[in-house]
Structure formats: C-alpha cells, structure tokens
C-alpha cells in the first residue's frame, strides 16, 4: 500500500490578516527602532540588531513573504544597518548548525529511498500486533525507533501514516461510530508518539540541532549526541508511557470492541517487500556506523586516536550515502530543503547578533528587575521556563522560530541569575518538539487530522494533559535524573 502524503496548511481569517499586515508592521517596527535614540547602556549595533531581528521575527510569524527570503534580507540588513559586519553575517553559512542540517537532509533521503524503516514497522506489527493494546504500544515503540533512523518528523509521519491506515482497515474501524475510540487512539498516538519521541534523539529534527548549536556558541559547552540521549531518553520514555495511559482513560474502548487483529493485509504488505534488498543492507550499515560513532563520543580517542564531532560524523554519514558501491544515493535524489537551510542561516545570524552586540544581556537585565527572577530558586525558575518552553508552540508554530527565541533568552536568564545556562537551556531544548495540541502546529498533526478520526477539541485535551505530565516529569528530573547525569 503506497500512499503519498502531502499536506498544505490552510490559512484561517486571522492568519490571512497577519499575512496582509505583516510587512507594513515589520517596516514600521524597524523604522521606529532606527529613529529612536540609542538607550543608555546599549550600543548602536545592539539597537540595530534589535530592529533587524524584530522586523524579521514579525515577517517569519506573519508569513507575509517566504521565510527564506526574509533570512536573505536579514543577511543583508545586519551589515547594512551597522549591527554586524559583512564577514560575520555571511560567515553564518559556515557554522556547524548549517552543515549538520544539510547532512541530516541527505541521511533522511537515503533512509527513505532504502525503505528500511517501512520494513521494520511492517515486520514488528505483523509479528507482535496481536491485540488493541499491543498495536498501540507497538506504534509508540516504532515511532521511537525510527526517530533514530529518519531525522525528520514529517518524513516519519508520511511513512507511518499508510501503515496506520492498514491497521485501521484490519480492525474494520467505523469512524462514524462515536463509541469507537480505536481510530482516535491510532491517529492521536501517531501525532504524539512522533513528536514526543523526537526529544530523545538530538538529530531527529533540525530545530534540536539548532538548539545545541546556540548552546555551544553562547556558552562554549558542546552537547554530544550521547549526552543528549542519556539525559532526555528516560523522560521521553516515561512521557510516552503516560501518554498511553492517559489515552486509555480519555478514549475508553467498549467491551464489545474487536480485540483480535486480522493481520492478513499487514502481512501481505510485508511479503510484498520481498527479501531485504542490497540498498536496505547498505542503509543499515551506514546507519549503524553513524549511530556507533555518535554513541562512542569521547571513546573514539581511546579506540582510534582521534574524535569526530557530532557534525563530522553526520557529514561522514552523508558522504557514505553518495559513495560508489557503498552508498545508494545520487546527488539529484537527495531531498535537500534549501529554503530551510537559508531560513536557518538568517535565523541563526539574527539570534547570534543579539548576543554578540550585547542586546540580549541589556534587555534581559531590564526584564529580570521587573519580574524578580533573581529571587527565584532554581527549581521554581526551572519549572516556569519548562512550562513556557513546552506550551510556547501555542503562539509560535514554527519550531525553528521558537528555538531562536527561547534558547538564547533562557541562556541570558541563566547568566543573569547565576545559574548554569546549560542546566536550563538544554532541558528547554527537550521541549521544542512538543507540538501536539492543535492541528496547525505541525505538518505531522495535519497529516493525521486529515483522517477525520478525532476533533480539534479531542486533540487539544489529550495534548494538554500529556504535556502537563511531561512538564511534571521534567521538574521531577531536575531534582533527580538531570542531577545524576550532570546537566543540572
């Protein structure tokens, strides 16, 4: 069963008004900041960096013009306005985050072409999917496992969506029957398991890659793939467990519900794949090499006499996919999202410029005096910031935009209050993919919302409850697990 999933966000009346007024508003904001006197304690470069960033942020949120076009204008506006030098602005293209994102697109293309993740999903369901509960748990586990393999939430949803439809067909789910909650559970688990699993693996989405790049450049602390995984995976797994039980309570299955799964069609799809192909074997080999090098981290020095960073391993992996005899890709087959790369360049330039011009520290000091955060204990501040990090997706649907706002800001808060910036910024980065409450908040949500199995209210209620459970687990981890692994 092959199904191409293509989702386009439909703009509502409010979003259309934002789009119309976004450009004049952005120009007005920039002109106002340009013409105002430079505030005491702030440099002229800092003032102009604020003008460029706020204007760009208005355009990114309103989507008045394409995000990649905004980013190109940011690269021009920073040196033109005196906020940054030309070399600094153009040099962003050489930052690690851009190369890591670039490599992630190639890895995702190779894994998609190989079909390895689809084979793995069909095999597990046909082998172990014996009942309603086992299928629901398997879909959670599969979403978690393929997050290692496919570094894109949308790509994973596009791969899993047809398989979910097969399961629905096997259970003969009638979506017009209000008593039948299994379809709702399957679709909502597809959304939540995809997005929440992302938090366990730093390379599972480009926004998390952007987050650790900000942490490295603004604090000097490099977060390895394994360090992220060890810290985040237990919280992620417990959140997925909580998600399963919350769903069971919200959407109870009636006693008459079919409890035995007819695996015929699932098995047929698996049989159609035939024997494992040479491309799948190659993709599996490259993936194992990549994962091993990421997991080894500093052990590479003892074993090989040198150490490849997270970025270098990703670039090596991308190169392997192109090598004759070893790889499976040709250049034209690599689905590189150049618009996202350019967007990341401008977004990163704007974010870093805020810090380097001293604007971030100046602005945060003013805010802190009014909020009184300097008097908050660490655990209270941690709880407040994690709540904001998780639920901020209700205001900013773009994970990248949220990252460039949240991570530098939280690092500034930590520096001003005397706490270790990594102890606040890294856990906040674990919340970047918490986009599970409403359909417009991610393409993953829209893919599953198109089934008609659940309402907006049902998704919002389920999503809010699960995110509150995750927030509680994060606060608990701040006093236990995060201390044990050394990030708090």
XYZ file of C-alpha atoms in Angstrom:
488
model
C 0.000 0.000 0.000
C 1.806 3.100 -1.238
C 0.376 6.471 -0.275
C 1.981 9.828 -0.914
C 1.277 12.243 1.902
C 1.403 15.904 1.044
C -0.007 18.439 3.479
C -0.514 22.149 2.933
C -1.546 24.378 5.792
C -4.820 26.219 5.106
C -4.753 29.754 6.499
C -7.664 30.972 8.589
C -9.060 34.545 8.561
C -6.748 35.694 11.369
C -3.673 34.247 9.655
C -4.645 35.912 6.360
C -4.908 39.268 8.145
C -1.498 38.672 9.737
C -0.070 37.922 6.327
C -1.531 41.144 4.881
C -0.409 43.451 7.697
C 2.870 41.665 8.493
C 5.090 43.531 6.021
C 3.956 47.086 6.860
C 4.142 46.232 10.555
C 7.700 44.902 10.162
C 8.765 48.065 8.318
C 7.136 50.227 10.988
C 8.932 48.341 13.770
C 12.308 48.695 12.044
C 11.752 52.404 11.287
C 10.720 53.090 14.889
C 13.806 51.429 16.353
C 16.091 53.045 13.747
C 14.797 56.538 14.538
C 14.721 56.254 18.329
C 17.729 57.368 20.423
C 20.076 54.603 21.492
C 19.059 53.645 25.063
C 21.650 54.112 27.820
C 23.810 51.050 28.290
C 23.115 49.724 24.794
C 25.375 50.118 21.767
C 24.152 51.398 18.397
C 24.928 47.960 16.946
C 22.733 46.380 19.603
C 19.873 48.746 18.820
C 20.034 47.931 15.113
C 20.342 44.207 15.781
C 17.068 44.522 17.707
C 15.443 46.330 14.802
C 16.528 43.730 12.260
C 15.565 40.805 14.479
C 12.103 42.110 15.448
C 11.291 43.014 11.858
C 12.396 39.573 10.684
C 10.500 37.860 13.503
C 7.325 39.723 12.514
C 7.737 38.537 8.925
C 8.511 34.947 9.966
C 5.415 34.785 12.171
C 3.060 36.583 9.780
C 4.472 34.772 6.702
C 3.970 37.915 4.636
C 6.895 36.864 2.492
C 8.624 33.456 2.314
C 10.800 32.676 5.346
C 13.890 32.018 3.215
C 13.503 35.433 1.538
C 13.312 37.040 4.996
C 16.522 35.266 6.005
C 18.335 36.519 2.907
C 17.217 40.054 3.767
C 18.497 39.562 7.338
C 21.963 38.684 5.996
C 21.949 41.949 4.009
C 20.309 44.096 6.692
C 22.706 43.209 9.533
C 25.838 44.759 7.935
C 23.848 47.488 6.144
C 22.353 48.702 9.426
C 25.659 48.522 11.316
C 24.516 45.700 13.582
C 27.128 43.239 12.342
C 29.993 43.169 9.865
C 29.586 41.686 6.389
C 32.058 38.921 7.212
C 30.121 37.951 10.336
C 26.787 37.879 8.507
C 27.995 35.827 5.549
C 30.112 33.602 7.771
C 26.979 32.033 9.256
C 26.800 29.738 6.229
C 29.935 28.051 7.558
C 28.517 27.417 11.039
C 28.243 23.846 12.236
C 24.460 24.002 12.529
C 24.087 24.603 8.789
C 26.347 21.676 7.883
C 24.622 19.391 10.367
C 21.195 20.292 8.963
C 22.498 19.775 5.428
C 23.829 16.324 6.327
C 20.548 15.410 8.054
C 18.628 16.017 4.820
C 20.937 13.624 2.954
C 20.698 10.938 5.644
C 16.889 11.231 5.619
C 16.853 10.920 1.814
C 18.999 7.788 1.927
C 16.879 6.126 4.596
C 13.678 6.996 2.740
C 14.971 5.581 -0.540
C 16.123 2.371 1.117
C 12.698 1.618 2.619
C 14.389 0.161 5.706
C 12.189 1.995 8.229
C 8.983 0.864 6.482
C 10.162 -2.746 6.505
C 10.956 -2.504 10.203
C 7.492 -1.089 11.009
C 5.575 -3.687 8.998
C 7.649 -6.524 10.432
C 7.063 -5.516 14.048
C 3.316 -5.067 13.607
C 2.845 -8.310 11.661
C 4.938 -10.201 14.224
C 3.724 -8.747 17.510
C 0.479 -6.872 16.800
C -1.945 -9.356 18.319
C -4.411 -7.029 20.122
C -5.552 -3.430 20.513
C -3.119 -2.721 23.342
C -0.185 -4.427 21.647
C -0.759 -2.485 18.416
C -0.975 0.850 20.249
C 2.210 0.099 22.186
C 3.963 -1.089 19.023
C 3.148 2.109 17.157
C 4.625 4.108 20.045
C 7.753 1.925 20.044
C 8.115 2.108 16.245
C 7.855 5.897 16.234
C 10.556 5.983 18.917
C 12.847 3.597 16.989
C 12.565 5.255 13.581
C 13.422 8.621 15.165
C 16.980 7.227 15.258
C 16.849 6.451 11.545
C 14.830 9.253 9.913
C 15.818 12.778 11.071
C 12.533 14.470 10.151
C 9.171 14.459 11.956
C 7.246 14.996 8.709
C 9.095 12.233 6.871
C 8.377 9.798 9.712
C 4.685 10.745 9.706
C 4.472 10.294 5.936
C 5.987 6.822 6.294
C 3.830 5.732 9.239
C 0.522 7.170 8.053
C -0.214 4.475 5.425
C 0.679 1.781 7.972
C -1.785 3.275 10.473
C -4.465 3.170 7.772
C -3.702 -0.504 7.228
C -4.204 -1.173 10.934
C -7.485 0.757 10.878
C -8.627 -1.352 7.922
C -7.580 -4.568 9.662
C -9.665 -3.642 12.712
C -12.573 -2.542 10.497
C -12.842 0.740 12.357
C -16.025 2.723 11.667
C -15.222 6.398 12.169
C -18.911 7.310 12.125
C -19.457 5.306 15.304
C -18.932 7.709 18.242
C -18.388 4.746 20.559
C -15.392 3.579 18.561
C -12.309 5.204 20.031
C -9.670 2.970 18.468
C -9.353 5.137 15.342
C -8.931 8.197 17.553
C -6.256 6.467 19.580
C -4.339 5.359 16.490
C -4.341 8.805 14.897
C -3.602 10.740 18.095
C -0.863 8.278 19.058
C 0.588 8.826 15.582
C 0.862 12.537 16.343
C 2.084 12.299 19.913
C 4.462 9.351 19.577
C 6.107 11.019 16.560
C 6.606 14.436 18.144
C 7.385 13.322 21.693
C 9.883 10.637 20.589
C 11.809 13.360 18.784
C 13.011 14.758 22.117
C 15.108 11.644 22.830
C 17.378 11.978 19.774
C 19.042 15.305 19.056
C 19.291 14.564 15.325
C 15.578 13.672 14.999
C 14.711 17.232 13.916
C 16.719 20.195 12.666
C 15.375 22.516 15.379
C 17.108 20.496 18.107
C 20.323 20.664 16.098
C 19.874 24.445 16.031
C 19.337 24.456 19.800
C 22.599 22.705 20.685
C 24.432 24.969 18.238
C 23.122 28.003 20.130
C 24.187 26.364 23.395
C 27.699 25.755 22.065
C 28.172 29.229 20.584
C 26.655 31.133 23.520
C 28.024 29.076 26.425
C 31.053 27.265 24.986
C 29.574 23.918 26.072
C 29.306 21.242 23.382
C 26.454 18.768 23.883
C 27.192 15.371 22.359
C 24.663 13.020 20.793
C 25.041 10.560 23.663
C 24.834 13.233 26.375
C 21.539 14.442 24.922
C 20.188 10.887 24.620
C 21.142 9.819 28.151
C 19.561 12.930 29.653
C 16.402 13.058 27.563
C 15.505 9.434 26.734
C 14.231 8.405 30.228
C 11.933 11.446 30.417
C 10.758 10.783 26.852
C 10.004 7.121 27.550
C 8.100 7.935 30.746
C 6.143 10.604 28.848
C 5.196 8.045 26.195
C 4.041 5.659 28.929
C 1.958 8.435 30.487
C 0.560 9.228 27.035
C -0.585 5.618 26.598
C -2.482 5.503 29.898
C -3.954 8.998 29.558
C -5.271 7.976 26.141
C -6.771 4.790 27.570
C -8.642 6.844 30.170
C -9.845 9.530 27.747
C -10.887 7.194 24.945
C -12.152 4.029 26.564
C -12.721 1.096 24.261
C -16.098 -0.633 24.767
C -16.093 -4.248 25.886
C -17.529 -5.318 22.559
C -14.566 -3.820 20.736
C -12.783 -6.218 18.439
C -9.752 -7.371 20.399
C -8.045 -9.717 17.950
C -6.299 -8.224 14.945
C -6.598 -9.749 11.490
C -3.011 -9.385 10.316
C -3.649 -10.576 6.745
C -3.266 -7.229 4.981
C -0.342 -6.163 7.142
C 1.425 -9.431 6.339
C 0.608 -9.014 2.653
C 2.294 -5.606 2.623
C 5.311 -7.064 4.383
C 5.503 -10.004 1.948
C 5.356 -7.556 -0.998
C 8.636 -6.080 0.188
C 10.333 -9.412 -0.538
C 13.764 -10.211 0.780
C 15.829 -7.431 2.273
C 17.399 -5.510 -0.613
C 21.012 -4.536 -1.092
C 20.033 -0.875 -0.635
C 18.441 -1.662 2.717
C 21.570 -3.530 3.810
C 23.750 -0.589 2.780
C 21.491 1.903 4.566
C 21.510 -0.272 7.670
C 25.301 -0.473 7.576
C 25.713 3.303 7.217
C 23.171 3.885 9.968
C 24.967 1.516 12.363
C 28.320 3.189 11.666
C 26.773 6.625 12.223
C 24.971 5.642 15.405
C 28.048 3.876 16.785
C 30.281 6.912 16.247
C 27.700 9.215 17.830
C 27.302 6.889 20.794
C 31.069 6.430 21.301
C 31.630 10.157 21.764
C 34.967 10.617 23.622
C 35.716 6.871 23.474
C 36.721 7.450 19.855
C 40.014 8.894 21.095
C 40.871 5.707 23.006
C 39.836 3.445 20.120
C 41.050 5.398 17.076
C 43.350 8.110 18.407
C 41.045 10.885 17.194
C 37.479 12.092 17.762
C 34.855 13.056 15.219
C 32.286 15.559 16.474
C 28.540 15.146 16.044
C 28.712 17.325 12.931
C 31.669 15.498 11.379
C 30.001 12.116 11.905
C 26.850 13.411 10.175
C 28.875 14.736 7.239
C 30.741 11.419 7.008
C 27.409 9.578 7.011
C 26.087 11.840 4.243
C 29.236 11.205 2.188
C 28.863 7.436 2.597
C 25.379 7.596 1.070
C 26.942 9.043 -2.103
C 29.991 6.740 -2.390
C 30.097 4.257 -5.298
C 29.447 0.646 -4.224
C 28.878 1.750 -0.608
C 26.086 4.315 -0.883
C 22.664 4.309 -2.530
C 22.110 7.956 -3.492
C 22.865 10.167 -6.450
C 23.043 13.913 -5.898
C 19.736 14.596 -7.670
C 17.996 12.116 -5.340
C 18.984 13.996 -2.182
C 15.945 15.926 -0.977
C 17.803 18.918 0.431
C 15.461 21.649 1.641
C 17.488 24.648 0.555
C 14.783 27.046 1.705
C 15.080 25.647 5.249
C 18.879 25.935 5.131
C 18.669 29.577 4.071
C 15.983 30.176 6.699
C 18.309 28.669 9.323
C 21.167 30.940 8.176
C 19.155 34.122 8.638
C 17.532 32.926 11.855
C 20.868 31.944 13.347
C 22.527 35.182 12.243
C 19.781 37.238 13.850
C 19.902 35.224 17.070
C 23.685 35.298 17.472
C 23.834 39.011 16.606
C 21.529 39.754 19.549
C 24.046 38.165 21.892
C 27.263 39.485 20.337
C 26.057 43.098 20.256
C 25.172 42.928 23.957
C 21.462 43.482 23.296
C 20.320 40.220 24.892
C 22.090 40.906 28.183
C 20.869 44.528 28.242
C 17.237 43.631 27.578
C 17.127 40.694 29.946
C 18.568 42.699 32.818
C 15.665 45.148 32.492
C 13.091 42.345 32.338
C 14.590 40.484 35.302
C 14.429 43.512 37.562
C 10.699 43.793 36.907
C 9.961 40.068 37.153
C 12.119 39.412 40.170
C 13.534 36.194 38.705
C 16.781 36.782 40.563
C 14.897 35.894 43.739
C 13.510 32.613 42.365
C 15.006 29.337 43.482
C 16.463 27.163 40.739
C 13.620 24.640 40.799
C 10.923 27.348 40.583
C 12.726 29.077 37.708
C 13.245 25.698 36.024
C 9.517 24.868 36.316
C 8.472 28.248 34.900
C 10.869 28.062 31.959
C 9.975 24.461 31.069
C 6.279 25.331 31.081
C 6.944 28.251 28.740
C 9.215 26.158 26.504
C 6.621 23.409 26.143
C 3.474 25.487 25.659
C 5.049 28.294 23.592
C 4.143 26.284 20.487
C 0.600 27.605 21.003
C 1.922 31.038 19.957
C 4.762 30.141 17.585
C 4.002 27.186 15.318
C 7.494 27.104 13.783
C 9.946 25.015 15.842
C 12.831 26.998 14.362
C 11.342 30.368 15.346
C 10.674 29.081 18.865
C 14.265 27.842 19.114
C 15.835 31.147 18.105
C 13.645 32.959 20.647
C 13.772 30.530 23.563
C 17.309 29.171 23.738
C 19.301 32.454 23.645
C 16.752 34.053 26.000
C 16.982 31.221 28.521
C 20.777 31.307 28.361
C 20.590 35.038 29.125
C 18.256 34.388 32.059
C 20.637 31.778 33.453
C 23.651 34.065 33.129
C 21.814 36.913 34.847
C 20.648 34.751 37.750
C 23.978 32.976 38.220
C 22.739 29.503 37.295
C 24.495 27.218 34.823
C 22.975 28.160 31.421
C 23.152 24.575 30.146
C 21.079 23.335 33.096
C 18.173 25.475 31.862
C 18.712 25.734 28.098
C 19.315 22.026 27.410
C 16.143 20.767 29.171
C 14.201 23.534 27.395
C 15.524 22.153 24.115
C 13.924 18.808 25.044
C 10.542 20.596 24.745
C 10.977 22.008 21.242
C 9.009 19.203 19.551
C 6.044 19.368 21.969
C 3.733 20.485 19.141
C 0.846 18.122 19.869
C -2.122 20.252 20.948
C -3.711 21.636 17.745
C -3.709 20.584 14.054
C -1.986 23.732 12.646
C 1.012 23.380 14.952
C 2.875 20.906 12.743
C 2.564 19.011 9.477
C 2.538 15.784 11.477
C -0.680 16.934 13.160
C -2.275 17.855 9.840
C -1.421 14.516 8.252
C -3.318 12.608 10.922
C -6.065 15.210 11.343
C -6.989 14.555 7.721
C -8.266 11.094 8.702
C -11.271 12.662 10.447
C -10.866 10.258 13.371
C -10.688 12.982 16.034
C -11.873 16.530 16.670
C -9.755 19.591 17.411
C -11.066 19.608 20.983
C -10.125 15.942 21.496
C -6.587 16.595 20.257
C -6.222 19.693 22.427
C -7.487 17.985 25.595
C -5.275 14.937 25.084
C -2.277 17.063 24.134
C -2.541 19.433 27.098
C -2.855 16.562 29.587
C 0.166 14.752 28.144
C 2.284 17.922 28.105
C 1.356 18.614 31.727
C 2.508 15.082 32.543
C 5.778 15.716 30.692
C 6.220 19.037 32.487
C 5.817 17.295 35.850
C 8.359 14.647 34.802
C 10.811 17.358 33.713
C 10.529 19.151 37.067
C 10.985 15.831 38.876
C 14.018 15.041 36.710
C 15.573 18.407 37.598
C 15.975 17.210 41.154
C 16.887 13.624 40.326
C 17.952 12.308 36.915
C 19.319 15.537 35.464
C 21.446 15.968 38.588
C 22.688 12.391 38.299
C 23.805 12.808 34.677
C 25.373 16.191 35.424
C 23.328 18.683 33.424
C 21.794 20.344 36.499
